[in-house]
Amino acid sequence: TPPSKRQFPRMLAQVVALSLLPRTPVPRQSLRPLHVVMSATADDDLPIVIAGAGLHGAALAYYLTQRGEKPLLVDRHSVAAAASGKGGGFLARDWGSGPTEQLHTTSFALHQELAEALGITSYRKIPVLSVTPGVRSKRTTDICPWLDGEIADSRWMDRDGGAQVAPHELCTKLVEAALSAGGPPPPR
């Protein structure tokens, strides 16, 4: 018999959990339980399952809940526990070219909007400096005296087109906002 609407989210989460396990044999006693960050309600038709609570999964959960969906967000550990929580968070508005130019400008503006809407305190605008190694001159000493080493050239690439955000905070705030927009609380 097919699973009931009540059973389906749990069964699907188990399938997703199995797909997240390493492909090499692992002793059963060393397997850790899958952490469910947020889950779909039992009366939903078919849940949307998001595997991974890194930046992509957190953003997807946020935007789906903004559209009234209640996705199931699963991660092996926790929100932004791997690469998404450990990056430098550098954002550059005008560094795209050709097919990525619109992506850069849109993404840059979107990060500022999210920072304001979600209260992301680590977001800050920063100028972007280009530095070339070599023998230091008076001009390079004046423009960036805080840099160590020899610098042959330095110039401002963009005084207002750079920004930085702590990726772990961004991911956490996205998931928190998704939960408050109607996603059920994480199971205990």
Coordinates of N, CA, C and O in Angstrom, one line a residue:
T1 N 0.8 -1.2 0.0 CA 0.0 0.0 0.0 C 0.9 1.2 0.0 O 1.9 1.3 0.6
P2 N 0.4 2.3 -0.7 CA 1.2 3.5 -0.7 C 1.3 4.2 0.7 O 0.3 4.0 1.5
P3 N 2.3 5.0 1.0 CA 2.4 5.6 2.3 C 1.3 6.7 2.4 O 0.9 7.3 1.4
S4 N 0.8 6.9 3.6 CA -0.2 7.9 3.9 C 0.6 9.3 3.8 O 1.8 9.4 3.9
K5 N -0.2 10.3 3.8 CA 0.3 11.7 3.8 C 1.2 11.9 5.1 O 2.1 12.6 5.1
R6 N 0.8 11.2 6.1 CA 1.5 11.3 7.4 C 2.8 10.6 7.4 O 3.8 11.1 8.0
Q7 N 2.9 9.5 6.7 CA 4.1 8.7 6.7 C 5.1 9.2 5.6 O 6.3 9.1 5.8
F8 N 4.6 9.8 4.6 CA 5.4 10.2 3.5 C 6.6 11.1 3.8 O 7.8 10.8 3.5
P9 N 6.4 12.2 4.6 CA 7.6 13.1 4.9 C 8.7 12.3 5.6 O 9.9 12.5 5.3
R10 N 8.3 11.4 6.6 CA 9.3 10.7 7.3 C 10.1 9.7 6.4 O 11.3 9.6 6.4
M11 N 9.3 9.1 5.5 CA 10.0 8.1 4.6 C 10.9 8.8 3.6 O 12.0 8.4 3.4
L12 N 10.4 10.0 3.1 CA 11.3 10.8 2.2 C 12.5 11.3 2.9 O 13.6 11.3 2.4
A13 N 12.4 11.7 4.2 CA 13.5 12.2 4.9 C 14.5 11.1 5.1 O 15.7 11.3 5.1
Q14 N 14.0 9.8 5.3 CA 14.9 8.7 5.5 C 15.7 8.4 4.2 O 16.9 8.1 4.2
V15 N 15.0 8.5 3.1 CA 15.7 8.3 1.8 C 16.7 9.4 1.5 O 17.9 9.1 1.1
V16 N 16.4 10.7 1.8 CA 17.4 11.7 1.7 C 18.5 11.5 2.7 O 19.7 11.6 2.3
A17 N 18.2 11.0 3.9 CA 19.3 10.8 4.9 C 20.3 9.7 4.3 O 21.5 9.9 4.4
L18 N 19.7 8.7 3.7 CA 20.6 7.6 3.2 C 21.4 8.1 2.1 O 22.6 7.8 1.9
S19 N 20.9 9.0 1.2 CA 21.6 9.6 0.1 C 22.8 10.5 0.6 O 23.7 10.7 -0.1
L20 N 22.7 11.0 1.8 CA 23.7 11.9 2.3 C 24.9 11.1 3.0 O 25.9 11.7 3.3
L21 N 24.7 9.8 3.2 CA 25.7 9.0 3.9 C 26.9 8.8 2.9 O 26.7 8.8 1.7
P22 N 28.0 8.5 3.5 CA 29.2 8.3 2.6 C 29.0 7.0 1.8 O 28.2 6.1 2.2
R23 N 29.6 7.0 0.6 CA 29.4 5.8 -0.3 C 30.2 4.6 0.1 O 30.0 3.5 -0.3
T24 N 31.2 4.8 1.0 CA 32.1 3.7 1.4 C 31.4 3.1 2.6 O 30.7 3.7 3.4
P25 N 31.6 1.7 2.8 CA 30.9 1.1 4.0 C 31.4 1.7 5.3 O 32.5 2.0 5.5
V26 N 30.4 1.9 6.2 CA 30.6 2.5 7.5 C 30.0 1.6 8.5 O 28.9 1.2 8.3
P27 N 30.8 1.3 9.6 CA 30.2 0.5 10.6 C 28.9 1.1 11.1 O 28.8 2.3 11.4
R28 N 27.8 0.3 11.3 CA 26.5 0.8 11.7 C 26.6 1.7 13.0 O 25.9 2.7 13.1
Q29 N 27.4 1.3 13.9 CA 27.4 2.0 15.2 C 28.0 3.4 15.1 O 27.8 4.2 15.9
S30 N 28.7 3.7 14.0 CA 29.3 5.0 13.8 C 28.5 6.0 13.1 O 28.8 7.1 12.9
L31 N 27.3 5.5 12.5 CA 26.4 6.4 11.8 C 25.7 7.4 12.8 O 25.3 7.0 13.8
R32 N 25.7 8.6 12.4 CA 25.1 9.7 13.2 C 23.7 9.9 12.7 O 23.4 9.8 11.5
P33 N 22.8 10.3 13.6 CA 21.4 10.6 13.1 C 21.4 11.9 12.3 O 22.2 12.8 12.4
L34 N 20.5 12.0 11.4 CA 20.3 13.1 10.5 C 19.6 14.2 11.3 O 18.6 13.9 11.9
H35 N 20.1 15.4 11.2 CA 19.5 16.6 11.9 C 18.4 17.2 11.0 O 18.8 17.7 9.9
V36 N 17.2 17.2 11.4 CA 16.1 17.8 10.6 C 16.0 19.3 11.1 O 15.7 19.5 12.3
V37 N 16.3 20.2 10.2 CA 16.3 21.6 10.6 C 14.8 22.2 10.7 O 14.4 22.9 11.6
M38 N 14.1 21.8 9.7 CA 12.6 22.2 9.7 C 11.9 21.1 8.9 O 12.5 20.5 8.0
S39 N 10.7 20.9 9.2 CA 9.9 19.8 8.5 C 8.6 20.3 8.0 O 8.0 21.2 8.5
A40 N 8.1 19.6 7.0 CA 6.8 19.9 6.4 C 5.7 19.4 7.4 O 5.9 18.5 8.1
T41 N 4.5 20.0 7.3 CA 3.4 19.5 8.1 C 2.8 18.3 7.5 O 2.9 18.1 6.3
A42 N 2.1 17.5 8.3 CA 1.6 16.2 7.8 C 0.4 16.4 6.8 O 0.1 15.5 6.0
D43 N -0.2 17.6 6.8 CA -1.4 17.8 5.9 C -0.9 18.4 4.6 O -1.8 18.6 3.7
D44 N 0.3 18.6 4.3 CA 0.8 19.0 3.0 C 0.6 17.9 2.0 O 0.6 16.7 2.4
D45 N 0.5 18.2 0.7 CA 0.4 17.2 -0.3 C 1.7 16.4 -0.3 O 1.9 15.5 0.4
L46 N 2.6 16.9 -1.2 CA 3.9 16.3 -1.2 C 4.9 17.3 -0.7 O 5.0 18.4 -1.3
P47 N 5.7 17.0 0.2 CA 6.7 18.0 0.8 C 7.8 18.3 -0.2 O 8.2 17.4 -1.0
I48 N 8.3 19.4 -0.1 CA 9.5 19.8 -0.9 C 10.7 19.5 0.1 O 10.7 20.0 1.2
V49 N 11.6 18.7 -0.4 CA 12.7 18.3 0.4 C 14.0 19.0 0.0 O 14.3 19.0 -1.2
I50 N 14.7 19.7 0.9 CA 15.9 20.4 0.6 C 17.0 19.7 1.3 O 17.0 19.6 2.5
A51 N 18.0 19.1 0.6 CA 19.1 18.4 1.2 C 20.2 19.3 1.4 O 20.9 19.8 0.5
G52 N 20.5 19.7 2.7 CA 21.6 20.5 3.0 C 21.2 21.9 3.4 O 20.4 22.6 2.8
A53 N 21.6 22.3 4.6 CA 21.3 23.6 5.2 C 22.4 24.6 5.1 O 22.7 25.4 6.0
G54 N 23.2 24.5 4.0 CA 24.2 25.5 3.7 C 23.5 26.7 3.0 O 22.3 26.9 3.1
L55 N 24.3 27.5 2.3 CA 23.8 28.8 1.8 C 22.6 28.5 0.8 O 21.6 29.1 0.8
H56 N 22.8 27.5 -0.1 CA 21.8 27.3 -1.1 C 20.5 26.7 -0.5 O 19.4 27.1 -0.8
G57 N 20.7 25.7 0.4 CA 19.5 25.2 1.1 C 18.8 26.2 2.0 O 17.5 26.2 2.0
A58 N 19.5 27.0 2.7 CA 18.9 28.0 3.6 C 18.2 29.0 2.7 O 17.1 29.4 3.1
A59 N 18.8 29.5 1.6 CA 18.1 30.5 0.8 C 16.9 29.9 0.1 O 15.9 30.6 0.1
L60 N 17.0 28.7 -0.3 CA 15.8 28.0 -0.9 C 14.7 27.9 0.1 O 13.5 28.2 -0.3
A61 N 15.0 27.5 1.3 CA 14.0 27.3 2.3 C 13.3 28.7 2.6 O 12.1 28.8 2.7
Y62 N 14.2 29.7 2.7 CA 13.7 31.1 2.9 C 12.7 31.5 1.8 O 11.6 32.0 2.1
Y63 N 13.1 31.4 0.6 CA 12.3 31.9 -0.5 C 11.1 31.1 -0.8 O 10.0 31.6 -1.1
L64 N 11.1 29.8 -0.5 CA 10.0 28.9 -0.6 C 8.9 29.3 0.4 O 7.7 29.3 0.2
T65 N 9.4 29.5 1.7 CA 8.4 29.9 2.7 C 7.8 31.3 2.4 O 6.7 31.6 2.8
Q66 N 8.6 32.2 1.8 CA 8.0 33.5 1.4 C 6.9 33.3 0.4 O 6.0 34.1 0.3
R67 N 6.9 32.2 -0.3 CA 5.8 31.8 -1.3 C 4.7 30.9 -0.7 O 3.9 30.4 -1.4
G68 N 4.8 30.7 0.6 CA 3.8 29.9 1.3 C 4.0 28.4 1.4 O 3.2 27.7 1.9
E69 N 5.2 28.0 0.9 CA 5.5 26.6 1.0 C 6.1 26.3 2.3 O 6.5 27.2 3.0
K70 N 6.1 25.0 2.7 CA 6.7 24.5 3.9 C 7.7 23.4 3.6 O 7.3 22.2 3.8
P71 N 8.9 23.7 3.2 CA 9.8 22.7 2.8 C 10.4 21.9 4.0 O 10.3 22.3 5.2
L72 N 10.9 20.7 3.7 CA 11.6 19.9 4.6 C 13.1 20.1 4.4 O 13.6 19.8 3.3
L73 N 13.7 20.7 5.4 CA 15.2 21.0 5.2 C 16.0 20.1 6.1 O 15.8 20.1 7.3
V74 N 16.8 19.3 5.5 CA 17.6 18.3 6.3 C 19.1 18.6 6.0 O 19.5 19.0 5.0
D75 N 19.8 18.3 7.1 CA 21.3 18.4 7.0 C 21.9 17.4 7.9 O 21.4 17.0 8.9
R76 N 23.1 16.9 7.5 CA 23.7 15.9 8.3 C 24.2 16.4 9.6 O 24.2 15.7 10.6
H77 N 24.4 17.7 9.7 CA 24.9 18.3 11.0 C 24.0 19.4 11.5 O 23.2 19.2 12.3
S78 N 24.2 20.6 10.9 CA 23.4 21.7 11.3 C 23.5 22.8 10.3 O 24.1 22.6 9.2
V79 N 22.8 23.9 10.5 CA 22.8 25.0 9.5 C 24.3 25.5 9.3 O 25.0 25.8 10.3
A80 N 24.7 25.6 8.1 CA 26.0 26.2 7.7 C 27.2 25.5 8.4 O 28.2 26.1 8.7
A81 N 27.1 24.2 8.6 CA 28.1 23.5 9.4 C 29.4 23.2 8.5 O 30.4 22.9 9.1
A82 N 29.3 23.3 7.2 CA 30.4 22.9 6.4 C 30.9 24.2 5.6 O 31.0 25.3 6.2
A83 N 31.1 24.1 4.4 CA 31.8 25.2 3.6 C 31.0 26.5 3.6 O 31.5 27.6 3.7
S84 N 29.6 26.4 3.6 CA 28.8 27.6 3.6 C 29.0 28.5 4.8 O 28.8 29.7 4.8
G85 N 29.4 27.9 5.9 CA 29.6 28.6 7.2 C 31.0 29.1 7.4 O 31.2 29.7 8.4
K86 N 31.9 28.8 6.5 CA 33.3 29.1 6.8 C 33.9 29.9 5.7 O 35.1 30.2 5.7
G87 N 33.2 30.4 4.7 CA 33.8 31.2 3.7 C 34.1 32.7 4.1 O 33.7 33.1 5.2
G88 N 34.7 33.4 3.3 CA 35.0 34.8 3.6 C 33.9 35.8 3.4 O 33.9 36.9 4.0
G89 N 32.8 35.4 2.7 CA 31.7 36.2 2.6 C 31.9 37.5 1.8 O 31.2 38.5 1.9
F90 N 32.9 37.5 0.9 CA 33.2 38.6 0.1 C 32.2 38.8 -1.1 O 32.0 37.8 -1.8
L91 N 31.6 39.9 -1.3 CA 30.7 40.2 -2.4 C 31.2 41.3 -3.2 O 31.7 42.3 -2.7
A92 N 31.2 41.1 -4.6 CA 31.7 42.1 -5.5 C 30.6 42.4 -6.5 O 30.2 41.5 -7.3
R93 N 30.2 43.6 -6.6 CA 29.1 44.0 -7.4 C 29.5 44.0 -8.9 O 28.7 43.5 -9.8
D94 N 30.6 44.6 -9.2 CA 30.9 44.9 -10.6 C 32.0 44.0 -11.2 O 32.7 44.4 -12.1
W95 N 32.2 42.8 -10.7 CA 33.3 42.0 -11.2 C 32.8 41.0 -12.2 O 33.6 40.3 -12.8
G96 N 31.5 40.9 -12.5 CA 31.0 40.0 -13.5 C 31.3 40.6 -14.8 O 31.4 41.8 -15.0
S97 N 31.3 39.7 -15.8 CA 31.4 40.1 -17.2 C 30.6 39.1 -18.1 O 30.4 38.0 -17.7
G98 N 30.1 39.6 -19.2 CA 29.3 38.7 -20.1 C 28.1 38.2 -19.4 O 27.3 38.9 -18.8
P99 N 28.0 36.8 -19.4 CA 26.8 36.2 -18.9 C 26.6 36.3 -17.3 O 25.5 36.2 -16.9
T100 N 27.7 36.6 -16.6 CA 27.5 36.7 -15.1 C 27.3 38.2 -14.6 O 27.1 38.4 -13.4
E101 N 27.4 39.1 -15.5 CA 27.3 40.5 -15.1 C 26.0 40.8 -14.3 O 26.0 41.4 -13.2
Q102 N 24.9 40.4 -14.9 CA 23.6 40.7 -14.2 C 23.5 39.9 -12.9 O 23.0 40.4 -11.9
L103 N 24.1 38.7 -12.8 CA 24.1 37.9 -11.6 C 24.8 38.6 -10.5 O 24.3 38.7 -9.4
H104 N 26.0 39.2 -10.8 CA 26.7 39.9 -9.8 C 26.0 41.1 -9.3 O 25.9 41.3 -8.1
T105 N 25.4 42.0 -10.2 CA 24.8 43.2 -9.7 C 23.5 42.9 -8.9 O 23.2 43.5 -7.9
T106 N 22.7 41.9 -9.4 CA 21.5 41.5 -8.7 C 21.8 40.9 -7.3 O 21.2 41.2 -6.3
S107 N 22.8 40.0 -7.3 CA 23.2 39.3 -6.1 C 23.7 40.3 -5.0 O 23.4 40.2 -3.8
F108 N 24.5 41.3 -5.5 CA 25.0 42.3 -4.6 C 23.9 43.1 -3.9 O 23.8 43.3 -2.7
A109 N 22.9 43.5 -4.7 CA 21.8 44.3 -4.2 C 20.9 43.4 -3.3 O 20.4 43.9 -2.2
L110 N 20.7 42.2 -3.6 CA 19.9 41.2 -2.9 C 20.5 41.0 -1.5 O 19.8 41.0 -0.5
H111 N 21.9 40.9 -1.4 CA 22.5 40.7 -0.1 C 22.3 41.9 0.8 O 22.1 41.7 2.0
Q112 N 22.3 43.1 0.3 CA 22.1 44.3 1.1 C 20.6 44.3 1.5 O 20.3 44.6 2.7
E113 N 19.7 43.9 0.7 CA 18.3 43.9 1.1 C 18.0 42.8 2.2 O 17.3 43.1 3.1
L114 N 18.6 41.6 2.0 CA 18.5 40.6 3.0 C 19.1 41.1 4.4 O 18.5 40.8 5.4
A115 N 20.3 41.7 4.3 CA 20.9 42.2 5.5 C 20.0 43.2 6.3 O 19.8 43.1 7.5
E116 N 19.3 44.0 5.6 CA 18.4 45.0 6.2 C 17.1 44.3 6.7 O 16.7 44.5 7.8
A117 N 16.5 43.4 5.9 CA 15.3 42.7 6.2 C 15.5 41.7 7.4 O 14.6 41.6 8.2
L118 N 16.6 41.0 7.4 CA 16.8 40.0 8.4 C 17.7 40.4 9.6 O 17.9 39.6 10.5
G119 N 18.1 41.6 9.6 CA 18.9 42.1 10.7 C 20.3 41.5 10.8 O 20.8 41.1 11.8
I120 N 20.9 41.3 9.6 CA 22.3 40.6 9.6 C 23.3 41.7 9.9 O 23.6 42.6 9.2
T121 N 23.9 41.6 11.1 CA 24.7 42.6 11.6 C 26.2 42.6 11.1 O 26.9 43.5 11.1
S122 N 26.6 41.4 10.5 CA 27.9 41.3 10.0 C 28.0 42.0 8.6 O 29.2 42.2 8.1
Y123 N 26.9 42.3 7.9 CA 27.0 42.8 6.6 C 27.6 44.2 6.6 O 27.2 45.0 7.5
R124 N 28.5 44.5 5.8 CA 29.1 45.8 5.7 C 29.6 46.1 4.3 O 30.1 45.2 3.6
K125 N 29.5 47.3 3.8 CA 30.1 47.7 2.5 C 31.6 48.0 2.7 O 32.0 48.5 3.8
I126 N 32.4 47.6 1.8 CA 33.8 47.8 1.9 C 34.4 48.2 0.5 O 33.8 47.7 -0.5
P127 N 35.4 49.0 0.5 CA 36.0 49.3 -0.8 C 36.9 48.2 -1.2 O 37.4 47.4 -0.4
V128 N 37.2 48.1 -2.5 CA 38.0 47.0 -3.1 C 39.3 47.6 -3.6 O 39.3 48.5 -4.4
L129 N 40.4 47.0 -3.1 CA 41.7 47.5 -3.5 C 42.4 46.4 -4.3 O 42.4 45.2 -3.9
S130 N 43.1 46.8 -5.4 CA 43.9 45.8 -6.1 C 45.4 46.1 -5.8 O 45.8 47.2 -5.7
V131 N 46.1 45.0 -5.4 CA 47.5 45.1 -5.0 C 48.4 44.2 -5.8 O 48.0 43.1 -6.1
T132 N 49.5 44.8 -6.3 CA 50.5 44.0 -7.0 C 51.8 44.0 -6.2 O 52.3 45.0 -5.8
P133 N 52.3 42.8 -6.0 CA 53.6 42.7 -5.2 C 54.8 43.3 -6.0 O 54.8 43.4 -7.2
G134 N 55.7 43.8 -5.2 CA 56.9 44.4 -5.7 C 57.5 45.4 -4.8 O 57.1 45.5 -3.6
V135 N 58.4 46.3 -5.3 CA 59.0 47.3 -4.5 C 58.0 48.4 -4.1 O 57.4 49.0 -5.0
R136 N 57.9 48.7 -2.9 CA 57.0 49.8 -2.4 C 57.4 51.2 -2.8 O 58.6 51.5 -2.8
S137 N 56.4 52.0 -3.1 CA 56.7 53.4 -3.4 C 55.9 54.2 -2.4 O 55.1 53.7 -1.6
K138 N 56.1 55.6 -2.4 CA 55.4 56.5 -1.5 C 53.9 56.3 -1.7 O 53.1 56.3 -0.8
R139 N 53.5 56.2 -3.0 CA 52.0 56.1 -3.3 C 51.4 54.9 -2.7 O 50.3 54.9 -2.2
T140 N 52.1 53.7 -2.8 CA 51.5 52.5 -2.3 C 51.5 52.5 -0.8 O 50.7 51.9 -0.1
T141 N 52.5 53.2 -0.2 CA 52.5 53.4 1.3 C 51.3 54.2 1.7 O 50.7 53.9 2.7
D142 N 51.0 55.3 1.0 CA 49.9 56.2 1.3 C 48.5 55.5 1.2 O 47.7 55.7 2.0
I143 N 48.4 54.7 0.1 CA 47.0 54.2 -0.1 C 46.7 53.0 0.8 O 45.6 52.7 1.1
C144 N 47.7 52.2 1.2 CA 47.5 51.0 2.0 C 48.6 50.8 3.0 O 49.3 49.8 2.9
P145 N 48.8 51.7 4.0 CA 49.9 51.5 4.9 C 49.7 50.3 5.8 O 50.7 49.8 6.4
W146 N 48.6 49.7 5.9 CA 48.3 48.6 6.8 C 48.7 47.3 6.2 O 48.8 46.3 6.9
L147 N 49.1 47.2 4.9 CA 49.6 46.0 4.3 C 51.0 45.7 4.6 O 51.9 46.7 4.5
D148 N 51.4 44.5 4.9 CA 52.8 44.1 5.1 C 53.4 43.8 3.8 O 52.7 43.4 2.9
G149 N 54.7 43.8 3.7 CA 55.4 43.4 2.5 C 55.6 44.5 1.5 O 55.2 45.6 1.7
E150 N 56.2 44.1 0.4 CA 56.5 45.0 -0.7 C 55.3 45.0 -1.7 O 54.8 44.0 -2.1
I151 N 54.9 46.2 -2.0 CA 53.8 46.4 -3.0 C 54.2 47.4 -4.0 O 54.5 48.5 -3.8
A152 N 54.3 46.9 -5.3 CA 54.7 47.7 -6.4 C 53.5 48.6 -6.9 O 53.8 49.8 -7.3
D153 N 52.3 48.2 -6.8 CA 51.2 49.0 -7.2 C 50.0 48.6 -6.4 O 49.8 47.5 -6.0
S154 N 49.2 49.7 -6.2 CA 47.9 49.5 -5.5 C 47.0 50.5 -6.0 O 47.4 51.7 -6.3
R155 N 45.7 50.1 -6.3 CA 44.7 51.1 -6.8 C 43.4 50.7 -6.3 O 43.1 49.5 -6.1
W156 N 42.5 51.7 -6.2 CA 41.1 51.4 -5.8 C 40.4 50.8 -7.1 O 40.5 51.4 -8.1
M157 N 39.9 49.6 -6.9 CA 39.1 49.0 -8.0 C 37.7 49.5 -8.0 O 37.0 49.7 -9.0
D158 N 37.1 49.6 -6.8 CA 35.7 50.0 -6.6 C 35.6 50.4 -5.2 O 35.7 49.7 -4.2
R159 N 35.3 51.7 -5.0 CA 35.1 52.2 -3.6 C 33.8 51.9 -3.0 O 33.7 51.9 -1.8
D160 N 32.8 51.6 -3.8 CA 31.5 51.2 -3.1 C 30.8 50.0 -3.7 O 29.7 49.7 -3.5
G161 N 31.6 49.2 -4.4 CA 31.0 47.9 -5.0 C 31.5 46.7 -4.3 O 31.4 45.6 -4.9
G162 N 32.0 46.8 -3.1 CA 32.4 45.6 -2.4 C 31.6 45.5 -1.1 O 31.2 46.5 -0.6
A163 N 31.4 44.3 -0.6 CA 30.7 44.1 0.7 C 31.2 42.8 1.3 O 31.8 42.0 0.6
Q164 N 30.9 42.6 2.6 CA 31.3 41.4 3.2 C 30.1 41.0 4.2 O 29.5 41.9 4.8
V165 N 29.9 39.7 4.4 CA 28.9 39.2 5.3 C 29.5 37.9 5.9 O 30.2 37.2 5.2
A166 N 29.2 37.7 7.2 CA 29.6 36.4 7.8 C 28.6 35.3 7.3 O 27.4 35.4 7.6
P167 N 29.1 34.4 6.5 CA 28.2 33.4 5.8 C 27.4 32.6 6.8 O 26.2 32.3 6.6
H168 N 28.0 32.3 8.0 CA 27.2 31.5 9.0 C 26.0 32.3 9.5 O 24.9 31.7 9.6
E169 N 26.2 33.6 9.7 CA 25.1 34.4 10.2 C 24.0 34.5 9.1 O 22.8 34.4 9.4
L170 N 24.4 34.7 7.8 CA 23.5 34.8 6.7 C 22.6 33.5 6.6 O 21.4 33.6 6.6
C171 N 23.3 32.4 6.7 CA 22.5 31.1 6.6 C 21.6 30.9 7.8 O 20.4 30.5 7.6
T172 N 22.1 31.2 9.0 CA 21.3 31.1 10.2 C 20.0 32.0 10.1 O 18.9 31.6 10.4
K173 N 20.2 33.3 9.7 CA 19.1 34.2 9.6 C 18.1 33.8 8.6 O 16.9 34.0 8.7
L174 N 18.6 33.2 7.4 CA 17.7 32.8 6.4 C 16.8 31.6 6.9 O 15.6 31.6 6.7
V175 N 17.4 30.7 7.6 CA 16.6 29.6 8.2 C 15.7 30.1 9.3 O 14.5 29.6 9.4
E176 N 16.1 30.9 10.2 CA 15.3 31.5 11.2 C 14.1 32.2 10.6 O 12.9 32.1 11.1
A177 N 14.3 33.0 9.5 CA 13.2 33.7 8.9 C 12.2 32.7 8.2 O 11.0 32.9 8.2
A178 N 12.8 31.6 7.7 CA 11.9 30.6 7.0 C 11.0 29.9 8.1 O 9.8 29.7 7.9
L179 N 11.6 29.7 9.3 CA 10.8 29.1 10.4 C 9.7 30.0 10.8 O 8.6 29.6 11.1
S180 N 10.1 31.3 11.0 CA 9.1 32.2 11.5 C 8.0 32.6 10.4 O 6.9 33.1 10.7
A181 N 8.3 32.3 9.1 CA 7.3 32.5 8.1 C 6.3 31.4 7.9 O 5.6 31.4 7.0
G182 N 6.4 30.4 8.8 CA 5.4 29.3 8.7 C 6.0 27.9 8.7 O 5.2 27.0 8.8
G183 N 7.3 27.8 8.7 CA 7.9 26.5 8.8 C 7.8 26.1 10.2 O 7.9 26.9 11.1
P184 N 7.4 24.8 10.4 CA 7.3 24.3 11.8 C 8.7 24.3 12.5 O 9.7 24.2 11.9
P185 N 8.7 24.3 13.8 CA 10.0 24.3 14.6 C 10.7 23.0 14.3 O 10.1 22.0 14.0
P186 N 12.0 23.0 14.5 CA 12.7 21.7 14.3 C 12.3 20.7 15.4 O 12.0 21.1 16.5
P187 N 12.3 19.4 15.0 CA 12.0 18.4 16.0 C 13.0 18.3 17.0 O 14.2 18.6 16.8
R188 N 12.7 17.9 18.2 CA 13.6 17.8 19.4 C 14.1 16.4 19.4 O 13.5 15.4 19.2

